CSV table of C-alpha atoms and ligand atoms in Angstrom, one decimal:
chain,number,residue,atom,x,y,z
K,367,UNK,CA,26.7,5.6,7.9
K,368,UNK,CA,25.7,2.0,6.9
K,369,UNK,CA,25.4,0.9,3.3
K,370,UNK,CA,21.7,1.1,3.3
K,371,UNK,CA,21.5,4.5,5.0
K,372,UNK,CA,23.7,5.7,2.2
K,373,UNK,CA,20.9,5.0,-0.3
K,374,UNK,CA,18.4,7.4,1.5
K,375,UNK,CA,18.4,10.9,0.0
K,376,UNK,CA,16.3,13.8,0.9
K,377,UNK,CA,13.9,14.5,-2.1
K,378,UNK,CA,14.8,17.7,-4.0
K,379,UNK,CA,15.0,18.7,-7.6
K,380,UNK,CA,18.5,17.2,-7.9
K,381,UNK,CA,17.8,13.8,-6.3
K,382,UNK,CA,14.5,13.6,-8.2
K,383,UNK,CA,16.3,14.1,-11.5
K,384,UNK,CA,18.8,11.4,-10.4
K,385,UNK,CA,16.0,9.1,-9.5
K,386,UNK,CA,14.4,9.6,-12.9
K,387,UNK,CA,17.7,8.7,-14.7
K,388,UNK,CA,18.0,5.6,-12.6
K,389,UNK,CA,14.4,4.5,-13.4
K,390,UNK,CA,14.9,5.2,-17.1
K,391,UNK,CA,18.0,2.9,-17.0
K,392,UNK,CA,15.9,0.1,-15.5
K,393,UNK,CA,16.7,0.7,-11.8
K,394,UNK,CA,14.6,0.5,-8.7
K,395,UNK,CA,13.8,3.7,-6.7
K,396,UNK,CA,11.6,3.9,-3.6
K,397,UNK,CA,9.6,7.1,-3.4
K,398,UNK,CA,7.0,8.6,-1.1
K,399,UNK,CA,3.3,8.8,-2.0
K,400,UNK,CA,0.4,10.2,0.2
K,401,UNK,CA,-0.4,6.6,1.2
K,402,UNK,CA,2.8,4.6,1.8
K,403,UNK,CA,6.3,4.5,0.2
K,404,UNK,CA,6.3,2.7,-3.2
K,405,UNK,CA,9.1,0.6,-4.8
K,406,UNK,CA,9.1,2.0,-8.3
K,407,UNK,CA,10.3,0.7,-11.7
K,408,UNK,CA,9.6,1.7,-15.3
K,409,UNK,CA,6.3,-0.2,-15.8
K,410,UNK,CA,7.1,-0.8,-19.5
K,411,UNK,CA,10.4,-2.5,-18.8
K,412,UNK,CA,10.0,-6.3,-18.2
K,413,UNK,CA,13.4,-6.6,-16.6
K,414,UNK,CA,12.9,-3.7,-14.2
K,415,UNK,CA,9.5,-4.9,-13.2
K,416,UNK,CA,11.0,-8.4,-12.6
K,417,UNK,CA,13.5,-6.8,-10.2
K,418,UNK,CA,10.6,-5.5,-8.1
K,419,UNK,CA,9.3,-9.0,-7.6
K,420,UNK,CA,12.8,-10.2,-6.6
K,421,UNK,CA,13.5,-7.4,-4.2
K,422,UNK,CA,10.2,-7.9,-2.4
K,423,UNK,CA,10.2,-11.7,-2.7
K,424,UNK,CA,6.7,-11.2,-4.0
K,425,UNK,CA,4.8,-14.1,-5.7
K,426,UNK,CA,4.6,-13.4,-9.5
K,427,UNK,CA,0.9,-14.0,-9.5
K,428,UNK,CA,0.3,-10.8,-7.5
K,429,UNK,CA,0.0,-7.9,-9.9
K,430,UNK,CA,1.3,-4.4,-9.4
K,431,UNK,CA,-0.3,-0.9,-9.6
K,432,UNK,CA,0.9,1.4,-12.4
K,433,UNK,CA,1.2,5.1,-11.3
K,434,UNK,CA,0.6,8.1,-13.6
K,435,UNK,CA,0.8,11.8,-13.2
K,436,UNK,CA,-2.9,12.3,-14.3
K,437,UNK,CA,-6.0,10.5,-15.5
K,438,UNK,CA,-5.3,11.4,-19.2
K,439,UNK,CA,-2.0,9.5,-19.0
K,440,UNK,CA,-3.7,6.5,-17.3
K,441,UNK,CA,-6.3,6.5,-20.1
K,442,UNK,CA,-3.7,5.9,-22.8
K,443,UNK,CA,-3.0,2.4,-21.4
K,444,UNK,CA,-6.4,1.4,-19.9
K,445,UNK,CA,-10.0,1.7,-20.9
K,446,UNK,CA,-12.1,4.1,-18.8
K,447,UNK,CA,-15.9,3.7,-18.7
K,448,UNK,CA,-18.2,6.4,-17.3
K,449,UNK,CA,-17.8,5.2,-13.7
K,450,UNK,CA,-14.0,5.4,-14.0
K,451,UNK,CA,-14.2,8.9,-15.5
K,452,UNK,CA,-16.4,10.1,-12.7
K,453,UNK,CA,-14.2,8.6,-10.0
K,454,UNK,CA,-11.0,9.9,-11.6
K,455,UNK,CA,-12.5,13.4,-11.8
K,456,UNK,CA,-13.7,13.3,-8.2
K,457,UNK,CA,-11.0,11.4,-6.4
K,458,UNK,CA,-7.7,11.8,-8.4
K,459,UNK,CA,-5.1,12.6,-7.5
K,460,UNK,CA,-5.8,10.6,-4.3
K,461,UNK,CA,-5.6,7.3,-2.5
K,462,UNK,CA,-7.8,5.3,-5.0
K,463,UNK,CA,-6.6,2.6,-7.4
K,464,UNK,CA,-8.9,1.5,-10.3
K,465,UNK,CA,-8.7,-1.9,-11.8
K,466,UNK,CA,-9.5,-1.4,-15.5
K,467,UNK,CA,-9.3,-3.4,-18.8
K,468,UNK,CA,-5.9,-3.0,-20.5
K,469,UNK,CA,-6.1,-1.3,-23.8
K,470,UNK,CA,-5.2,-3.3,-26.9
K,471,UNK,CA,-1.5,-2.6,-27.4
K,472,UNK,CA,-1.0,-1.5,-23.7
K,473,UNK,CA,2.7,-0.8,-23.2
K,474,UNK,CA,2.7,-1.8,-19.5
K,475,UNK,CA,4.7,-5.0,-19.0
K,476,UNK,CA,2.4,-8.0,-18.6
K,477,UNK,CA,4.5,-9.0,-15.6
K,478,UNK,CA,3.1,-5.9,-14.0
K,479,UNK,CA,-0.5,-7.2,-14.5
K,480,UNK,CA,0.7,-10.8,-13.7
K,481,UNK,CA,-0.7,-11.9,-17.1
K,482,UNK,CA,-4.2,-10.6,-16.4
K,483,UNK,CA,-6.3,-8.7,-18.9
K,484,UNK,CA,-6.7,-6.0,-16.3
K,485,UNK,CA,-4.4,-3.3,-15.0
K,486,UNK,CA,-4.5,-1.4,-11.7
K,487,UNK,CA,-3.9,2.3,-12.2
K,488,UNK,CA,-3.5,5.2,-9.7
K,489,UNK,CA,-2.6,8.9,-9.6
K,490,UNK,CA,-0.9,9.8,-6.4
K,491,UNK,CA,-1.6,13.0,-4.5
K,492,UNK,CA,2.0,13.8,-3.4
K,493,UNK,CA,4.3,16.4,-4.8
K,494,UNK,CA,7.5,14.3,-4.9
K,495,UNK,CA,5.7,11.4,-6.5
K,496,UNK,CA,4.1,13.8,-9.1
K,497,UNK,CA,7.5,15.5,-9.8
K,498,UNK,CA,9.1,12.1,-10.2
K,499,UNK,CA,6.4,10.7,-12.6
K,500,UNK,CA,6.7,13.8,-14.8
K,501,UNK,CA,10.5,13.6,-14.8
K,502,UNK,CA,10.6,9.9,-15.8
K,503,UNK,CA,7.8,10.5,-18.4
K,504,UNK,CA,6.8,6.8,-18.1
K,505,UNK,CA,4.3,5.1,-15.9
K,506,UNK,CA,5.9,3.6,-12.8
K,507,UNK,CA,5.0,0.2,-11.4
K,508,UNK,CA,5.1,0.5,-7.6
K,509,UNK,CA,4.0,-1.8,-4.9
K,510,UNK,CA,4.4,-0.9,-1.3
K,511,UNK,CA,8.2,-0.8,-0.5
K,512,UNK,CA,8.2,-3.7,2.0
K,513,UNK,CA,9.1,-7.3,1.7
K,514,UNK,CA,6.1,-9.4,0.7
K,515,UNK,CA,3.7,-10.1,3.6
K,516,UNK,CA,5.2,-7.4,5.8
K,517,UNK,CA,4.0,-4.0,7.1
K,518,UNK,CA,4.0,-1.2,4.5
K,519,UNK,CA,6.6,1.5,5.1
K,520,UNK,CA,5.4,5.0,5.8
K,521,UNK,CA,8.9,6.5,6.3
K,522,UNK,CA,12.2,6.3,4.3
K,523,UNK,CA,13.9,4.6,7.2
K,524,UNK,CA,11.3,1.9,7.2
K,525,UNK,CA,12.0,1.3,3.5
K,526,UNK,CA,15.7,1.0,4.3
K,527,UNK,CA,15.0,-1.4,7.1
K,528,UNK,CA,12.8,-3.6,4.7
K,529,UNK,CA,14.7,-3.6,1.5
K,530,UNK,CA,18.4,-3.5,2.4
K,531,UNK,CA,20.6,-3.3,-0.7
K,532,UNK,CA,17.8,-4.3,-3.2
K,533,UNK,CA,17.0,-0.7,-4.1
K,534,UNK,CA,19.2,1.8,-6.0
K,535,UNK,CA,17.9,5.0,-4.3
K,536,UNK,CA,15.3,5.9,-1.6
K,537,UNK,CA,13.8,9.3,-1.9
K,538,UNK,CA,13.0,10.7,1.6
K,539,UNK,CA,9.9,12.8,1.6
K,540,UNK,CA,9.1,12.5,5.3
K,541,UNK,CA,6.2,10.5,6.8
K,542,UNK,CA,3.3,9.6,4.5
K,543,UNK,CA,0.2,11.8,5.1
K,544,UNK,CA,-2.5,9.1,4.8
K,545,UNK,CA,-0.5,6.1,6.1
K,546,UNK,CA,-2.7,3.4,4.6
K,547,UNK,CA,-2.5,1.9,1.1
K,548,UNK,CA,-5.0,3.1,-1.5
K,549,UNK,CA,-8.5,1.7,-1.8
K,550,UNK,CA,-8.5,-0.8,-4.7
K,551,UNK,CA,-11.8,-0.8,-6.8
K,552,UNK,CA,-12.4,-3.2,-9.6
K,553,UNK,CA,-14.4,-1.7,-12.4
K,554,UNK,CA,-14.2,-4.6,-14.9
K,555,UNK,CA,-17.5,-6.1,-13.8
K,556,UNK,CA,-21.1,-5.0,-13.9
K,557,UNK,CA,-21.0,-3.9,-10.2
K,558,UNK,CA,-18.0,-2.0,-8.8
K,559,UNK,CA,-16.1,-4.2,-6.4
K,560,UNK,CA,-13.9,-3.0,-3.5
K,561,UNK,CA,-10.9,-5.4,-3.5
K,562,UNK,CA,-9.1,-3.6,-0.8
K,563,UNK,CA,-10.4,-1.0,1.7
K,564,UNK,CA,-7.9,1.8,2.0
K,565,UNK,CA,-7.1,5.5,2.2
K,566,UNK,CA,-10.3,6.5,0.4
K,567,UNK,CA,-13.3,5.7,2.6
K,568,UNK,CA,-16.1,3.4,1.2
K,569,UNK,CA,-18.6,6.1,2.1
K,570,UNK,CA,-16.9,8.5,-0.4
K,571,UNK,CA,-16.8,5.9,-3.2
K,572,UNK,CA,-20.5,5.1,-2.7
K,573,UNK,CA,-21.2,8.8,-2.8
K,574,UNK,CA,-19.4,9.3,-6.2
K,575,UNK,CA,-20.7,6.1,-7.7
K,576,UNK,CA,-24.2,6.4,-6.5
K,577,UNK,CA,-24.1,2.8,-5.4
K,578,UNK,CA,-22.4,0.8,-2.7
K,579,UNK,CA,-19.5,-1.3,-4.2
K,580,UNK,CA,-19.6,-5.0,-3.5
K,581,UNK,CA,-17.1,-6.0,-0.9
K,582,UNK,CA,-15.3,-9.4,-0.8
K,583,UNK,CA,-16.3,-11.2,2.4
K,584,UNK,CA,-13.6,-12.1,4.9
K,585,UNK,CA,-12.2,-15.5,4.2
K,586,UNK,CA,-13.9,-15.7,0.7
K,587,UNK,CA,-11.7,-17.0,-2.1
K,588,UNK,CA,-9.7,-13.9,-2.9
K,589,UNK,CA,-10.8,-11.6,-5.7
K,590,UNK,CA,-7.6,-9.8,-5.7
K,591,UNK,CA,-4.5,-11.9,-5.9
K,592,UNK,CA,-2.9,-9.7,-3.2
K,593,UNK,CA,-5.7,-10.3,-0.7
K,594,UNK,CA,-3.9,-13.1,1.2
K,595,UNK,CA,-5.3,-13.5,4.7
K,596,UNK,CA,-2.0,-13.1,6.5
K,597,UNK,CA,-0.5,-9.9,5.4
K,598,UNK,CA,1.0,-6.8,7.0
K,599,UNK,CA,2.4,-9.2,9.6
K,600,UNK,CA,4.6,-8.2,12.4
K,601,UNK,CA,6.8,-10.9,14.0
K,602,UNK,CA,5.0,-10.4,17.4
K,603,UNK,CA,1.6,-12.1,17.9
K,604,UNK,CA,-1.4,-9.8,18.0
K,605,UNK,CA,-4.7,-9.8,20.0
K,606,UNK,CA,-7.5,-7.6,18.7
K,607,UNK,CA,-10.4,-5.7,20.3
K,608,UNK,CA,-9.0,-6.0,23.8
K,609,UNK,CA,-10.2,-4.1,26.9
K,610,UNK,CA,-7.1,-4.6,28.9
K,611,UNK,CA,-3.4,-5.5,28.4
K,612,UNK,CA,-1.1,-7.8,30.4
K,613,UNK,CA,2.2,-6.5,31.9
K,614,UNK,CA,4.3,-8.2,29.3
K,615,UNK,CA,2.3,-6.9,26.4
K,616,UNK,CA,2.4,-3.9,24.2
K,617,UNK,CA,-0.8,-1.9,23.8
K,618,UNK,CA,-1.9,-0.2,20.6
K,619,UNK,CA,-4.5,2.2,22.0
K,620,UNK,CA,-7.2,4.3,20.5
K,621,UNK,CA,-9.2,7.1,22.1
K,622,UNK,CA,-9.1,8.8,25.5
K,623,UNK,CA,-9.9,5.9,27.8
K,624,UNK,CA,-6.8,3.8,27.8
K,625,UNK,CA,-6.3,0.8,30.3
K,626,UNK,CA,-3.1,0.9,32.3
K,627,UNK,CA,-0.6,-1.9,33.0
K,628,UNK,CA,0.9,-2.6,29.5
K,629,UNK,CA,4.7,-2.8,29.2
K,630,UNK,CA,4.5,-0.2,26.4
K,631,UNK,CA,1.6,1.9,25.1
K,632,UNK,CA,1.3,3.8,21.9
K,633,UNK,CA,-2.0,5.7,21.3
K,634,UNK,CA,-3.0,5.9,17.6
K,635,UNK,CA,-5.2,8.9,18.4
K,636,UNK,CA,-5.9,10.1,22.0
K,637,UNK,CA,-8.8,12.1,20.5
K,638,UNK,CA,-10.3,9.2,18.7
K,639,UNK,CA,-9.6,10.7,15.3
K,640,UNK,CA,-9.5,8.0,12.5
K,641,UNK,CA,-7.4,10.1,10.1
K,642,UNK,CA,-4.7,10.5,12.7
K,643,UNK,CA,-5.0,6.8,13.6
K,644,UNK,CA,-4.5,5.7,10.0
K,645,UNK,CA,-1.4,7.9,9.6
K,646,UNK,CA,0.2,6.4,12.8
K,647,UNK,CA,-0.9,2.8,12.3
K,648,UNK,CA,2.1,1.2,10.5
K,649,UNK,CA,4.8,3.2,12.2
K,650,UNK,CA,3.4,2.3,15.7
K,651,UNK,CA,3.0,-1.4,14.7
K,652,UNK,CA,6.7,-1.4,13.7
K,653,UNK,CA,7.7,0.2,17.0
K,654,UNK,CA,5.8,-2.2,19.1
K,655,UNK,CA,7.1,-5.1,17.0
K,656,UNK,CA,10.7,-4.0,17.5
K,657,UNK,CA,10.2,-3.8,21.3
K,658,UNK,CA,10.4,-7.6,21.7
K,659,UNK,CA,7.2,-8.0,23.7
K,660,UNK,CA,5.2,-11.1,24.4
K,661,UNK,CA,2.3,-9.9,22.2
K,662,UNK,CA,0.6,-6.7,20.9
K,663,UNK,CA,-2.9,-6.0,22.3
K,664,UNK,CA,-5.1,-3.7,20.2
K,665,UNK,CA,-8.0,-1.7,21.4
K,666,UNK,CA,-11.3,-1.7,19.3
K,667,UNK,CA,-11.3,0.7,16.3
K,668,UNK,CA,-14.7,1.9,15.0
K,669,UNK,CA,-15.9,0.2,11.8
K,670,UNK,CA,-16.6,3.3,9.7
K,671,UNK,CA,-14.7,5.7,7.4
K,672,UNK,CA,-11.0,5.0,7.5
K,673,UNK,CA,-11.7,2.7,10.5
K,674,UNK,CA,-12.7,0.0,8.0
K,675,UNK,CA,-9.3,0.0,6.4
K,676,UNK,CA,-7.5,0.1,9.7
K,677,UNK,CA,-9.5,-2.9,11.0
K,678,UNK,CA,-8.8,-4.8,7.7
K,679,UNK,CA,-5.0,-4.3,8.2
K,680,UNK,CA,-5.2,-5.2,11.9
K,681,UNK,CA,-7.2,-8.4,11.1
K,682,UNK,CA,-4.6,-9.5,8.5
K,683,UNK,CA,-1.8,-8.6,10.9
K,684,UNK,CA,-3.3,-10.9,13.5
K,685,UNK,CA,-4.3,-13.7,11.1
K,686,UNK,CA,-2.5,-17.1,11.5
K,687,UNK,CA,0.6,-17.2,9.4
K,688,UNK,CA,0.6,-19.9,6.7
K,689,UNK,CA,3.5,-22.3,6.9
K,690,UNK,CA,4.6,-21.4,3.5
K,691,UNK,CA,5.1,-17.7,4.5
K,692,UNK,CA,8.7,-18.6,4.9
K,693,UNK,CA,9.0,-19.4,1.2
K,694,UNK,CA,7.9,-15.8,0.4
K,695,UNK,CA,10.7,-14.3,2.4
K,696,UNK,CA,14.4,-14.1,1.8
K,697,UNK,CA,16.2,-16.5,4.2
L,656,TXA,O1,-1.3,3.0,-1.8
L,656,TXA,C1,-0.9,2.1,-2.6
L,656,TXA,O2,-1.7,1.5,-3.3
L,656,TXA,C2,0.6,1.8,-2.7
L,656,TXA,C3,1.3,3.0,-3.2
L,656,TXA,C4,2.8,2.7,-3.4
L,656,TXA,O3,0.8,3.4,-4.4
L,656,TXA,N1,0.8,0.6,-3.4
L,656,TXA,C5,0.4,-0.6,-3.0
L,656,TXA,O4,0.7,-1.6,-3.9
L,656,TXA,O5,-0.1,-0.8,-2.0
L,656,TXA,P1,0.7,-3.2,-3.5
L,656,TXA,O6,1.3,-3.9,-4.7
L,656,TXA,O7,1.3,-3.4,-2.2
L,656,TXA,O8,-0.8,-3.5,-3.5
L,656,TXA,C6,-1.6,-3.5,-4.7
L,656,TXA,C7,-2.9,-4.3,-4.5
L,656,TXA,C8,-2.5,-5.8,-4.3
L,656,TXA,O9,-3.5,-6.3,-3.3
L,656,TXA,C9,-2.8,-6.4,-5.7
L,656,TXA,O10,-3.2,-7.7,-5.6
L,656,TXA,C10,-3.9,-5.5,-6.2
L,656,TXA,O11,-3.6,-4.2,-5.7
L,656,TXA,N2,-3.9,-5.5,-7.7
L,656,TXA,C11,-3.0,-5.0,-8.5
L,656,TXA,N3,-3.3,-5.2,-9.8
L,656,TXA,C12,-4.5,-5.8,-9.8
L,656,TXA,C13,-5.4,-6.3,-10.8
L,656,TXA,N4,-5.1,-6.2,-12.1
L,656,TXA,N5,-6.5,-7.0,-10.4
L,656,TXA,C14,-6.8,-7.1,-9.1
L,656,TXA,N6,-6.0,-6.7,-8.1
L,656,TXA,C15,-4.9,-6.0,-8.4
L,657,MG,MG1,1.7,-4.1,-0.4
């Protein structure tokens, strides 16, 4: 067993209690949520939150989501308006993050909000995450448990591959059900703004809000500090919306009509089911990336429901990598 494999533990009442003790002492614990695995720390502990940024090599200007067991707990640190209350009632627990004003006297570390007046909050819909939050009895700051700019992990092994020795414990709860990060909705302005399409479809948000949230345009100056154009990046180059693949390419397929001839083909959903495709996306990208192929060709994904978030992640994965990417990564 390697050193990092030794940190992975199956989640049960004993390992969750151990994780809670580590977190209360300022440690870092990776845990499963319904979206992706998170790298958790006590959100009120500056030093613990600082360790998250170091472990991920994440720029300090990119704020973190605070996780709570329920909306009541989130409302003790942030200000809910009517829209937030309605969304929380309809969509929490679930893959939705709300960006809200911090309450005066908010106990969440200002490192967690990167010095902003706003705080992103979320209530995960996953039993292990819920048990852990209740056992710790403090909000947990938790970004996706990958190195900055890389593909989010949807299994405990992917966390171990990403974060080596930087984490005290990895709770293994199996593969994540949704497989895409939460949708991030900014409610601090007059109109709700979708900062990141994610596991909760835009159509559902519009339904609950009674209006369509504003969406940042591709390439616009980023509204969310985390919306860097190159993100979720595999090492292998990517080609999107292809109809055929070359013999030295990997093919990320979708639907029943798959072109032949690729060196390796993984089908996100042979039936064309977007929920299944979302759940498979990051794990399949990791497998294709590990195969050492010339490039990864990706078939078209429909631009509706979860397809929007899948397309967003693929577009970022294929975006040119800025030169300074290397500065964000451990050497
Ligand atoms: O599904 C998820 O959201 C996962 C699980 C672990 O909960 N977490 C996650 O966190 O994806 P992270 O840090 O990888 O992405 C959070 C996104 C980033 O794009 C960040 O810039 C944005 O939320 N964000 C956080 N706080 C913000 C704030 N106060 N204002 C605007 N954007 C914010
Ligand atoms: Mg992330």
